[in-house]
Short mmCIF file of C-alpha atoms and ligand atoms in Angstrom, two decimals:
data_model
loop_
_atom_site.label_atom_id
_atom_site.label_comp_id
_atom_site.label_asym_id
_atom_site.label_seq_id
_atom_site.Cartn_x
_atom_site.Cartn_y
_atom_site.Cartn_z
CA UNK B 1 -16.52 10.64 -45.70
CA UNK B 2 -14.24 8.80 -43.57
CA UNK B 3 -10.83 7.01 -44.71
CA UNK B 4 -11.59 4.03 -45.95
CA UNK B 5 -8.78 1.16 -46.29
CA UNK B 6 -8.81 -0.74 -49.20
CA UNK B 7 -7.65 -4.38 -48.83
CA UNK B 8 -6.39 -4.31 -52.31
CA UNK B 9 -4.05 -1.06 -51.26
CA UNK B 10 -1.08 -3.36 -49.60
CA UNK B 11 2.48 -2.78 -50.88
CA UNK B 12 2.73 -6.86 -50.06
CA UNK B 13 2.07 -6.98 -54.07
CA UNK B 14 1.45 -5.50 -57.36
CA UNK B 15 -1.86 -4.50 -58.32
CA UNK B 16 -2.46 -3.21 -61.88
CA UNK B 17 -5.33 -1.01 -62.65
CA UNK B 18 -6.42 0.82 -65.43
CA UNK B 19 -8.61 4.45 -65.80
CA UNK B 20 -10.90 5.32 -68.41
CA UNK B 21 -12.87 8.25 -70.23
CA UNK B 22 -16.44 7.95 -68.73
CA UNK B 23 -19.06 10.60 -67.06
CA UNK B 24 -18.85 13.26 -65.02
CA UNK B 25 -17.31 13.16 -61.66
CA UNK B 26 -20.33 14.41 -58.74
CA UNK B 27 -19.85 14.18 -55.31
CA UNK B 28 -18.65 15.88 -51.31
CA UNK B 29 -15.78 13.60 -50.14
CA UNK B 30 -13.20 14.66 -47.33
CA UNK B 31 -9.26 13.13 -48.48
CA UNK B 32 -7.30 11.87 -45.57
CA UNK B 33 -5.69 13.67 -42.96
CA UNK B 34 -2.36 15.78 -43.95
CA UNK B 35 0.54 13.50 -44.25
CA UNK B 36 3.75 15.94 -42.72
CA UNK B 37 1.12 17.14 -39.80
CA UNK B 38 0.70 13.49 -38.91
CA UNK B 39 4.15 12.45 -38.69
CA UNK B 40 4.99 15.82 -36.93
CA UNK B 41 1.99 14.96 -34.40
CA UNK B 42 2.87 11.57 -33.73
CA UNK B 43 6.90 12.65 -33.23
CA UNK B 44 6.18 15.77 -31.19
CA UNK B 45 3.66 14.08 -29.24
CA UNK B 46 6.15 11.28 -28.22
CA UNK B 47 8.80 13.79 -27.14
CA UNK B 48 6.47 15.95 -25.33
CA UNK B 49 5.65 15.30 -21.24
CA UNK B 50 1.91 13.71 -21.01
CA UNK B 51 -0.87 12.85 -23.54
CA UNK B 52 -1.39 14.25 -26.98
CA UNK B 53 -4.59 12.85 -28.43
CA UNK B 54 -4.67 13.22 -32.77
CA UNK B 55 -8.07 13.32 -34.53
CA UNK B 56 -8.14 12.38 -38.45
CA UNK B 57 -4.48 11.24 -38.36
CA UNK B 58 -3.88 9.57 -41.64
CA UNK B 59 -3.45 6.18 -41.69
CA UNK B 60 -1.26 5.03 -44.76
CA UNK B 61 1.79 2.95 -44.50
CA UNK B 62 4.34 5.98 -44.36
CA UNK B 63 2.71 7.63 -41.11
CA UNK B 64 2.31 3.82 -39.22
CA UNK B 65 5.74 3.37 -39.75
CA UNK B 66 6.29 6.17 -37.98
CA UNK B 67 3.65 5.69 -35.32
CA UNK B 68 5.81 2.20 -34.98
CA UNK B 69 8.53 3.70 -34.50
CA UNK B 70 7.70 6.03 -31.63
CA UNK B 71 6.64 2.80 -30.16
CA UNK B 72 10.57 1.67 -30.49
CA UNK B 73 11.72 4.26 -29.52
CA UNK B 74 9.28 3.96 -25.81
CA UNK B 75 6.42 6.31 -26.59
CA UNK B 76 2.99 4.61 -25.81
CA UNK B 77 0.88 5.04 -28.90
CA UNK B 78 -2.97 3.87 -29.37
CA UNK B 79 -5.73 4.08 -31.60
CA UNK B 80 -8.75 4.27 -30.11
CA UNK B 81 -11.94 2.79 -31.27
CA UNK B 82 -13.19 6.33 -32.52
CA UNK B 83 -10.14 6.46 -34.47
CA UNK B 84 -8.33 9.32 -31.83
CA UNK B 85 -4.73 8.48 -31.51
CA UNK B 86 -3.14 9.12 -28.12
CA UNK B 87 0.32 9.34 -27.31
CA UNK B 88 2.20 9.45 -24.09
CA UNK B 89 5.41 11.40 -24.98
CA UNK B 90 8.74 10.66 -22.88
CA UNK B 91 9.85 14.20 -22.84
CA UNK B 92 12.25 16.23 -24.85
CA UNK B 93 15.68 14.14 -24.93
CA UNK B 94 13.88 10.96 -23.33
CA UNK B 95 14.19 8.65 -26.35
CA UNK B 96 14.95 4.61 -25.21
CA UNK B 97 17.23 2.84 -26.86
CA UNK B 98 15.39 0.24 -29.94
CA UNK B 99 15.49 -3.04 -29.83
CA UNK B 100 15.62 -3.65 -33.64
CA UNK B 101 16.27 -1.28 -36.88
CA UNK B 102 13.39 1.42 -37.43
CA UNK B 103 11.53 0.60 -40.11
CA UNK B 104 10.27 3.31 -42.65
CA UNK B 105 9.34 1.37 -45.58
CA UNK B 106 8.92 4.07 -48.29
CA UNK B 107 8.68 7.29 -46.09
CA UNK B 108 11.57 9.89 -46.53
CA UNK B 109 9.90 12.41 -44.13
CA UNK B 110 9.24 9.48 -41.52
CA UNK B 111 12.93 8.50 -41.62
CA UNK B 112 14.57 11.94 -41.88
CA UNK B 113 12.53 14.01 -39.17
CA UNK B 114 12.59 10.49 -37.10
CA UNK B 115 16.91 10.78 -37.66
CA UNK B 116 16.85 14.76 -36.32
CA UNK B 117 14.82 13.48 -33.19
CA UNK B 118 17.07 10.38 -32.32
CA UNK B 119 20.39 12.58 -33.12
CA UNK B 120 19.29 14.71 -30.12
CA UNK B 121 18.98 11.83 -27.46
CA UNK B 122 22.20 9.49 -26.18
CA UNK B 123 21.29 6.95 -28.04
CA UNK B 124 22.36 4.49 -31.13
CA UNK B 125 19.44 3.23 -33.52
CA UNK B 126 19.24 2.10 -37.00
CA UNK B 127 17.24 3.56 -39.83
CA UNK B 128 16.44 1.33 -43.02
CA UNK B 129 13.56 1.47 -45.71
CA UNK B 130 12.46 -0.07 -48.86
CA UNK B 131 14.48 -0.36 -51.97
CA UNK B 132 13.19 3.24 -53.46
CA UNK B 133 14.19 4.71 -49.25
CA UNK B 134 17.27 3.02 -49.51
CA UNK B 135 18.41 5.22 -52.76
CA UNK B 136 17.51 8.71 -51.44
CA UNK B 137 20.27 10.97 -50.31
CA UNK B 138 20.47 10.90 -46.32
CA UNK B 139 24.04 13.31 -46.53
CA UNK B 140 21.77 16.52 -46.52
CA UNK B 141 20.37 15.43 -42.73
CA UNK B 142 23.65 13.91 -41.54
CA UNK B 143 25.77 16.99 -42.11
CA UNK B 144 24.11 18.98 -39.61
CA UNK B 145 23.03 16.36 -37.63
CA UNK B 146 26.96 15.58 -37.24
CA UNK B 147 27.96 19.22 -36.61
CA UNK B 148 25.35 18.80 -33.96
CA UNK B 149 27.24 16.26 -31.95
CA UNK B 150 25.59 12.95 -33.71
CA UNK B 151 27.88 10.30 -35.68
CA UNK B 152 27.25 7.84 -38.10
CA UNK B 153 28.05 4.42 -37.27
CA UNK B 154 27.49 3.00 -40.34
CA UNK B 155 26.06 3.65 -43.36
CA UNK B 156 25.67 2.48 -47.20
CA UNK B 157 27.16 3.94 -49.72
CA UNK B 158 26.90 7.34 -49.95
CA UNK B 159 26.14 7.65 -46.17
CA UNK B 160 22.61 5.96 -47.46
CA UNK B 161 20.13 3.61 -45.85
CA UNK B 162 20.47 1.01 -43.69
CA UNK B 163 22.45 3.46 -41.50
CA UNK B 164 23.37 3.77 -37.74
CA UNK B 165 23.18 6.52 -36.08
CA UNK B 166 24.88 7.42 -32.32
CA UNK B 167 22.79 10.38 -31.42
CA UNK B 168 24.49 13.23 -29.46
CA UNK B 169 24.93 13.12 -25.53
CA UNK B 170 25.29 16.57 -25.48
CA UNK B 171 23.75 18.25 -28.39
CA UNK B 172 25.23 21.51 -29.76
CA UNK B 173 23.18 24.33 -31.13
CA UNK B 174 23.75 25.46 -34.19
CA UNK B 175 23.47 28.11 -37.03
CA UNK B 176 22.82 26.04 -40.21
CA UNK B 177 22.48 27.42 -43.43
CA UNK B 178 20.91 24.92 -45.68
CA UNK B 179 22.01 24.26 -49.49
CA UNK B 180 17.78 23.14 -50.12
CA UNK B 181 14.53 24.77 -49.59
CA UNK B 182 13.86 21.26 -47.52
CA UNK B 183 11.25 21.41 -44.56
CA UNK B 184 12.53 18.05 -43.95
CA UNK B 185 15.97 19.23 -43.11
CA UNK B 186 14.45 21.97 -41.77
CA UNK B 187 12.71 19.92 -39.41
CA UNK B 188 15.61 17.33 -38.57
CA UNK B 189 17.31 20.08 -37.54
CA UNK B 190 14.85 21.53 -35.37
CA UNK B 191 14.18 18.25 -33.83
CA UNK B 192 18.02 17.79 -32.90
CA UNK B 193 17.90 21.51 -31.39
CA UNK B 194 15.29 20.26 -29.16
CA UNK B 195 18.00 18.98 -26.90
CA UNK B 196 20.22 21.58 -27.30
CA UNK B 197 20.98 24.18 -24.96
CA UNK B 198 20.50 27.91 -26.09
CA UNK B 199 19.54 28.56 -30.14
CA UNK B 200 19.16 26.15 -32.30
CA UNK B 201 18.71 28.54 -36.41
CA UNK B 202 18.04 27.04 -39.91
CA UNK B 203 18.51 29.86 -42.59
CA UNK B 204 16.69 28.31 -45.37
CA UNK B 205 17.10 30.03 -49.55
CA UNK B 206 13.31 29.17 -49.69
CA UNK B 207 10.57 29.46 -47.26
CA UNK B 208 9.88 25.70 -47.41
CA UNK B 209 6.59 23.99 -45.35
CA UNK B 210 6.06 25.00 -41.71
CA UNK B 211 4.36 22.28 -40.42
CA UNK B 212 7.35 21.64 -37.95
CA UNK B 213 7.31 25.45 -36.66
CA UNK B 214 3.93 26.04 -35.77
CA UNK B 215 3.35 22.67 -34.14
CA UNK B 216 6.25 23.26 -32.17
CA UNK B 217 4.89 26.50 -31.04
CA UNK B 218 1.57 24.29 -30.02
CA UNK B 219 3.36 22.18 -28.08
CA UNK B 220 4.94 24.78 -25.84
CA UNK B 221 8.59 25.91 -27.68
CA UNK B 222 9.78 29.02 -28.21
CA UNK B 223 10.37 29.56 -32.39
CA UNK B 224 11.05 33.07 -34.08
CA UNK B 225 11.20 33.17 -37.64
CA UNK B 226 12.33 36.43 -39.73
CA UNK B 227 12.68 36.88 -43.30
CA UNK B 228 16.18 36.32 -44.78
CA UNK B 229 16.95 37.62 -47.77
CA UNK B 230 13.73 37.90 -50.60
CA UNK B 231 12.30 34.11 -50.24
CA UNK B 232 14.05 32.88 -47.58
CA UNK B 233 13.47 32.36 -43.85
CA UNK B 234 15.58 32.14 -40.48
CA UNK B 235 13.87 30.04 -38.00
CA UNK B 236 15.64 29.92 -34.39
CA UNK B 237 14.25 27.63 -31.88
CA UNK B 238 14.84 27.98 -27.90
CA UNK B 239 16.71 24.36 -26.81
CA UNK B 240 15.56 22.32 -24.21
CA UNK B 241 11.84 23.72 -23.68
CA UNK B 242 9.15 21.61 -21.57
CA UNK B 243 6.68 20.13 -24.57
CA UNK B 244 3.37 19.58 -23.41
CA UNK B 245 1.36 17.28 -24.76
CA UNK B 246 -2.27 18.58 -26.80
CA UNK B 247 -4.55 18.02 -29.03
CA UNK B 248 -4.39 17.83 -32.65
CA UNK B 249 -7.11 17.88 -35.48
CA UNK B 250 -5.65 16.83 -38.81
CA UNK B 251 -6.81 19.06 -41.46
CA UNK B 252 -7.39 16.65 -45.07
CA UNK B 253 -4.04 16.34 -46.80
CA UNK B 254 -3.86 19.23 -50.10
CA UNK B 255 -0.99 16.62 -51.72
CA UNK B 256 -3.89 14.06 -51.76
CA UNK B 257 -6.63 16.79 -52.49
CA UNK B 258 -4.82 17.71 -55.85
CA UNK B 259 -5.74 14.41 -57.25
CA UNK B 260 -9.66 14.32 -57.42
CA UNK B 261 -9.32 18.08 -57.51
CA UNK B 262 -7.35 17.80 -61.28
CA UNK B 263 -9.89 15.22 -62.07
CA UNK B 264 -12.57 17.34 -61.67
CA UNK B 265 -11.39 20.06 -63.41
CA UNK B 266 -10.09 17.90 -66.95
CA UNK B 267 -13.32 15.33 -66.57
CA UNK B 268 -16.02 17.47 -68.97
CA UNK B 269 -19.09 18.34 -66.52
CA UNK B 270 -17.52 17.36 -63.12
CA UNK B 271 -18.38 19.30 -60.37
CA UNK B 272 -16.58 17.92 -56.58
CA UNK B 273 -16.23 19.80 -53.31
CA UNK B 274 -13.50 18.76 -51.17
CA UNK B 275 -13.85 19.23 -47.32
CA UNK B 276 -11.58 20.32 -44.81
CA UNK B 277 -8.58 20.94 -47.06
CA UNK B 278 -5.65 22.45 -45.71
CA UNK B 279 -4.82 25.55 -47.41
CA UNK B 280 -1.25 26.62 -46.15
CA UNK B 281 0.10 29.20 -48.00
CA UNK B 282 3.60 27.26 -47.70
CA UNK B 283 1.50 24.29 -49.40
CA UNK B 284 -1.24 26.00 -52.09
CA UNK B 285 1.44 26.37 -55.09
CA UNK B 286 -1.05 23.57 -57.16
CA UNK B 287 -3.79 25.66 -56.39
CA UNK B 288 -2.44 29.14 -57.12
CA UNK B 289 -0.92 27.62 -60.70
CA UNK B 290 -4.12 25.94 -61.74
CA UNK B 291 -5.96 29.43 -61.02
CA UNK B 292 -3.93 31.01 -63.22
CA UNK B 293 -4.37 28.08 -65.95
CA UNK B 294 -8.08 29.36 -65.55
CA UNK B 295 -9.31 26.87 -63.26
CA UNK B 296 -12.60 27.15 -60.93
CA UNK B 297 -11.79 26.52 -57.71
CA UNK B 298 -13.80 28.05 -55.01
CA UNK B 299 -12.87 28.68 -51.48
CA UNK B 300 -15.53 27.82 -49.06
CA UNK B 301 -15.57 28.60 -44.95
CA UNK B 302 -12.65 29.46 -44.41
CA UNK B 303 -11.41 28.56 -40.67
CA UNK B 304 -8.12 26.79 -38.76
CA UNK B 305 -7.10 23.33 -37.76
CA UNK B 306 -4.41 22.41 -35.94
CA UNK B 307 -2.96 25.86 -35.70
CA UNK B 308 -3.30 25.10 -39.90
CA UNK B 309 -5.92 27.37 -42.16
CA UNK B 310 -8.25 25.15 -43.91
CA UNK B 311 -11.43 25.10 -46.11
CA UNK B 312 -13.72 23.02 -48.63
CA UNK B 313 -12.92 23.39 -51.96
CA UNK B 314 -15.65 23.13 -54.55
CA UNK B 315 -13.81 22.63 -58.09
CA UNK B 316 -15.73 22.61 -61.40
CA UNK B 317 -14.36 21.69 -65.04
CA UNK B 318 -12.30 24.31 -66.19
CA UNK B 319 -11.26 25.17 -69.85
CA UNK B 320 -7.20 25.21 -69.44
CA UNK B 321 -4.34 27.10 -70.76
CA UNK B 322 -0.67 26.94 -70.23
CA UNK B 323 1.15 28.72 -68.29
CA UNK B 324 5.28 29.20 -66.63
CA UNK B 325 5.21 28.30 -63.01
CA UNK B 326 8.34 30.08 -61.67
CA UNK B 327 11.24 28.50 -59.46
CA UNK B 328 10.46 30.24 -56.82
CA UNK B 329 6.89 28.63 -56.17
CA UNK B 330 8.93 25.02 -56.40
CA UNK B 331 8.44 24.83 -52.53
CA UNK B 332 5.18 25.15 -52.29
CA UNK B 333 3.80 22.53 -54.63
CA UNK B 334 7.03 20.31 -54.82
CA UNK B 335 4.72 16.74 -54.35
CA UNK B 336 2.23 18.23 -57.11
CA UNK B 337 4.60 18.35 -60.41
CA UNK B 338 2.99 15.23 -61.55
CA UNK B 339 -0.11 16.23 -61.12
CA UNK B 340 0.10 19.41 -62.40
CA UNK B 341 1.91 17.63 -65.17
CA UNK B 342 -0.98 15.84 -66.35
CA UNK B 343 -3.71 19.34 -66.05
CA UNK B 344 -1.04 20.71 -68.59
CA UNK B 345 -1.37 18.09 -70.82
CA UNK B 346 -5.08 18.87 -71.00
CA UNK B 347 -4.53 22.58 -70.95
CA UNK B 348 -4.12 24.34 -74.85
CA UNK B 349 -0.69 25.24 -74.86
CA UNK B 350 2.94 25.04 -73.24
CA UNK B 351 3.41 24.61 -69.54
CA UNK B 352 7.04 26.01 -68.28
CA UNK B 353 7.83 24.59 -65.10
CA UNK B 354 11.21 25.71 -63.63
CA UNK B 355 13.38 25.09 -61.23
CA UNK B 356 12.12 21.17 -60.98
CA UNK B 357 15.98 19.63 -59.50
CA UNK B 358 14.57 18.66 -56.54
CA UNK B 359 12.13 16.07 -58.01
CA UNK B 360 14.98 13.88 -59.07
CA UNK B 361 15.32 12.84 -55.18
CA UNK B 362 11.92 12.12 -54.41
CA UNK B 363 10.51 8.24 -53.91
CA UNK B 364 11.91 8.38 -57.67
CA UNK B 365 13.34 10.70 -60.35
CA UNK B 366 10.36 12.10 -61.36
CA UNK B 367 11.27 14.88 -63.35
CA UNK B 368 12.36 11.60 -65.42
CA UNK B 369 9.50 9.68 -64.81
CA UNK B 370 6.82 12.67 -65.48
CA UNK B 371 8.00 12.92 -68.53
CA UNK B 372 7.89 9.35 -69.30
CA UNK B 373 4.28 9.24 -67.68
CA UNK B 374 3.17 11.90 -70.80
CA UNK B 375 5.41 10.27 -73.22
CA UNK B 376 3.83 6.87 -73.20
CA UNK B 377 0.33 8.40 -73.85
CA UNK B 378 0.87 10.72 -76.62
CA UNK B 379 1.53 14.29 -74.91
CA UNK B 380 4.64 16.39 -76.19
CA UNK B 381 7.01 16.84 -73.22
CA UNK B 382 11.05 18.24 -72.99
CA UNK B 383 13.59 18.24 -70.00
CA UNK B 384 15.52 21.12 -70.29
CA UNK B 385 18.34 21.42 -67.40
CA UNK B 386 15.82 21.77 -64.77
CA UNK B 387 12.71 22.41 -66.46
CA UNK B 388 9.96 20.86 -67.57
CA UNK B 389 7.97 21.99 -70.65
CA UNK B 390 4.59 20.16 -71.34
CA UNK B 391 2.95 20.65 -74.96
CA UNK B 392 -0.73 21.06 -73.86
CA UNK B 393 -3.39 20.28 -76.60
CA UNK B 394 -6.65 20.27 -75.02
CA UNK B 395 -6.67 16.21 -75.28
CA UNK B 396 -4.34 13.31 -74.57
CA UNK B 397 -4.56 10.45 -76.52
CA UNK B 398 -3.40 7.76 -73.46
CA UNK B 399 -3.20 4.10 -74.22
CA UNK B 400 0.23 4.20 -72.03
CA UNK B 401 1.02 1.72 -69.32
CA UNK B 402 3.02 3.77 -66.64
CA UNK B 403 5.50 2.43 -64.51
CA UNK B 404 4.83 3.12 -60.83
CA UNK B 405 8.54 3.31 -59.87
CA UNK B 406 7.38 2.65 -56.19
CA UNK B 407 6.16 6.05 -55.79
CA UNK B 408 2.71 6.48 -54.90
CA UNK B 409 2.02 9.65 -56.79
CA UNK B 410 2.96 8.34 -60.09
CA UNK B 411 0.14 5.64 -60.51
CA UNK B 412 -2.44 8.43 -58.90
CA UNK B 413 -1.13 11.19 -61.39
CA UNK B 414 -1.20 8.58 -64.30
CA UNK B 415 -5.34 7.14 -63.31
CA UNK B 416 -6.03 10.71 -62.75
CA UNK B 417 -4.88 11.37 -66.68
CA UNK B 418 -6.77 8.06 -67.81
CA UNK B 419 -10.36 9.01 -66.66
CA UNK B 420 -10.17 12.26 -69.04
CA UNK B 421 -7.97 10.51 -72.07
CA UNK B 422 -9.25 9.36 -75.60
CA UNK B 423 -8.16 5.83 -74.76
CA UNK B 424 -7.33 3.91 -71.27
CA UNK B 425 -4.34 4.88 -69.02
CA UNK B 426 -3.01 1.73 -67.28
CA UNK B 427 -0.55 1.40 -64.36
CA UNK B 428 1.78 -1.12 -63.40
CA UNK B 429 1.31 -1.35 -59.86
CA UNK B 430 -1.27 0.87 -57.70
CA UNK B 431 -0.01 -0.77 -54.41
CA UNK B 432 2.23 2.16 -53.04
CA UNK B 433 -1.18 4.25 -53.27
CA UNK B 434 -1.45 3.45 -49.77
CA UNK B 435 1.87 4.87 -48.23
CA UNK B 436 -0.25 8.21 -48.26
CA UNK B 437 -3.60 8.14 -49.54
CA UNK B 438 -5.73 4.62 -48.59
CA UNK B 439 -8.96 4.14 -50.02
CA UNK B 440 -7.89 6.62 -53.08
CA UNK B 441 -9.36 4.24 -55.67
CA UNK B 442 -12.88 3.49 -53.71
CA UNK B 443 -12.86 7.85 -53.37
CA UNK B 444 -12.64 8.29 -56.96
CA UNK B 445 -15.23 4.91 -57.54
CA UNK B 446 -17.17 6.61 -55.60
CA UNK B 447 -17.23 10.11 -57.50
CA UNK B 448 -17.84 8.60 -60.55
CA UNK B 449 -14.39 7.53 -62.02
CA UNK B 450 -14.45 4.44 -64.08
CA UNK B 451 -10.70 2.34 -62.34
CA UNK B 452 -10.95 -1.44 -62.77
C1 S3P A 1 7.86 16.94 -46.54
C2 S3P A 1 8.75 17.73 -47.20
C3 S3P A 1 9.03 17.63 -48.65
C4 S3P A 1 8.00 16.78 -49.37
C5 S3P A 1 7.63 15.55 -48.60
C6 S3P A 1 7.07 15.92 -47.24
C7 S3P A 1 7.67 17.15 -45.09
O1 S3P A 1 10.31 17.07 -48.82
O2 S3P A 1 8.45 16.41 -50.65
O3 S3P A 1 6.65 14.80 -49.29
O4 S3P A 1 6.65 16.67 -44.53
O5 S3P A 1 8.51 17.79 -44.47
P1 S3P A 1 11.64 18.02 -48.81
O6 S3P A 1 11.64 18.74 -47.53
O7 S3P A 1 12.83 17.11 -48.92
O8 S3P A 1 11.47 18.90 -50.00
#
């Protein structure tokens, strides 16, 4: 099935919408493309010499704001009729000076891997986002981005956005060590060292997502990456390499798979396959914790996209139990704590999750607002430092209202909960739905869900 935009998904205003018990979910649908690939396509792609064409890039509000700001920034970008995005790059360091501020509404990758690029070209520009953007911590890019040669202008408090950046006219390479498993410092970094002469390294404590490495590798760079100590990696990246532009298939996005996926598995008698999903190891934590919960979820054709393995996934109602999903695994399913969240709720017994700090930066706190999500309909739940420790009984009674917090994977978690709950799960506003998965409410219509 193709992306379909719903005109009700606009964060212009709120939308409430509620989810109810009804039957079985049935159906073959195909999510949207994978959100970090399609920023990483559309910002490689503009820094690389000649035309990259993009099939199945997603097209939610966090990845146009991106594409726009390419645009600023004097990459050509286009969509053509087919739906095939081309972009003519300006080459490795080529950035032009914007006009206005860059724009990235609610997108923290968008803004932060955007940042890395821009700190590697002589150049000033100014970042800003929505209200939720505008509280995230931006220190954890700046501080390497600085040691790099780039200085901030100005900032908000907290070296938070709107900020204004003077990128570097000579970029340094450097050896960074990062404090957080983050692929989008990670990534920022990298970007930067694109300018640099010699080795640009990230040591990260965590293998984190790798989007950034193997596309770069696509495109023509040089990128070695050793293990460093027992989970983490040491990526070094050869400065100043000639990208050439290619194409890129966008495998469906696994952060917007998990949602119809823990449907299907908590709705009695659903049975859904899922197409094309992307099946990164550095992305499958959901996947790998709900199989060990007892869930049935098959593995069909397996094959590669975009340098990316990928298959269809054919999930059937599982009977649940709970489980403890270690720290270490944090990485690899840090957008699906909601989610998951809401499968242990259903599952008989306690879910451990550990290691959760991270969530507390995301478009909101939602280690706080998980909690609060189970809390309002009925389900046992305890913050503990870090952790988070769900009281699974096989049922949830629901008739919560959630509060979206203007993060687009609470209201999906909280419907997702509704359509298997002994009474309805409302949200306050489903609007921010389409900063990374449009047409998510006419998918699940479609497969039987009952959202009005
Ligand atoms: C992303 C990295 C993750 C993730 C985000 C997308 C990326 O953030 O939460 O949704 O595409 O690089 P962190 O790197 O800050 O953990």
């Amino acid at each position: 099935m193709p992306p379909v935009t719903s005109p009700s998904s606009s964060a212009a205003g709120a939308a409430s919408l509620a989810a109810r018990a009804g039957r079985a979910l049935k159906g073959h649908v195909r999510v949207p493309g994978d959100k970090s690939i399609s920023h990483r396509a559309l910002i490689l792609g503009a820094l690389a010499v000649g035309e990259t064409r993009i099939a199945g890039l997603l097209e939610s509000e966090d990845v146009l704001n991106t594409a726009q700001a390419m645009r600023a920034l004097g990459a050509r970008v286009e969509r053509d009729a087919d739906g095939t995005w081309r972009v003519a790059g300006v080459g490795v360091a080529g950035f032009a000076e914007p006009a206005e501020p860059l724009d990235f509404g609610n997108s923290g990758t968008g803004c932060r891997l955007v940042m890395g690029a821009v700190a590697g070209c002589p150049i000033s520009a100014t970042f800003d986002g929505d209200a939720s953007l505008r509280t995230r911590p931006m220190r954890r890019i700046l501080d390497p981005l600085e040691r790099m040669g780039a200085s901030v202008i100005a900032a908000a408090e907290g070296g938070r956005l709107p900020l204004a950046l003077a990128g570097a006219r000579e970029p340094l390479p450097i050896v960074y060590r990062s404090p957080v498993a983050s692929a989008q410092i990670k990534s920022a970094v990298l970007l930067a060292g694109l300018s640099a002469p010699g080795l640009t390294t990230v040591i990260e404590p965590e293998a984190s997502r790798d989007h950034t490495e193997l596309m770069l590798r696509q495109f023509g760079a040089e990128v070695l990456v050793s293990a460093e100590g027992a989970h983490g990696r040491r990526i070094s990246l050869t400065g100043q390499p000639e990208l050439a532009g290619t194409a890129v298939a966008v495998p469906a996005d696994p952060s917007s798979a998990a949602f119809p996926l823990v449907a299907a598995l908590i709705v009695p008698g659903s049975e859904v396959t899922l197409a094309d999903v992307m099946i990164n190891p550095l992305r499958t934590g959901l996947f790998a914790t709900l199989r060990e919960m007892g869930a049935e979820i098959e593995e069909i054709g397996r094959r590669d996209a975009a340098g990316e393995p990928m298959a269809d996934l054919r999930v059937r109602a599982s009977k649940l139990r709970g489980v403890e999903v270690p720290a270490a695994r944090a990485p690899a399913m840090i957008d699906e704590y909601l989610v998951l969240a809401v499968a242990a709720a259903f599952a008989e017994g306690t879910t451990v999750m550990r290691g959760l700090h991270e969530l507390r930066v995301k478009e909101s706190d939602r280690l706080t607002a998980t909690a609060d999500m189970l809390r309002v309909n009925g389900v046992a739940v305890e913050i503990s430092g870090d952790d988070l420790i769900v009281e699974g009984k096989g049922r949830v009674p629901g008739g919560g209202l959630v509060e979206t917090r203007m993060d687009h994977r609470i209201a999906m978690s909280a419907l997702v909960m509704g359509l298997a709950a002994d009474r309805p799960v409302a949200v306050d506003d489903t609007a921010f739905i389409a900063t990374s998965f449009p047409g998510f409410v006419p998918m699940m219509a479609a497969l039987g869900a009952d959202l009005a």
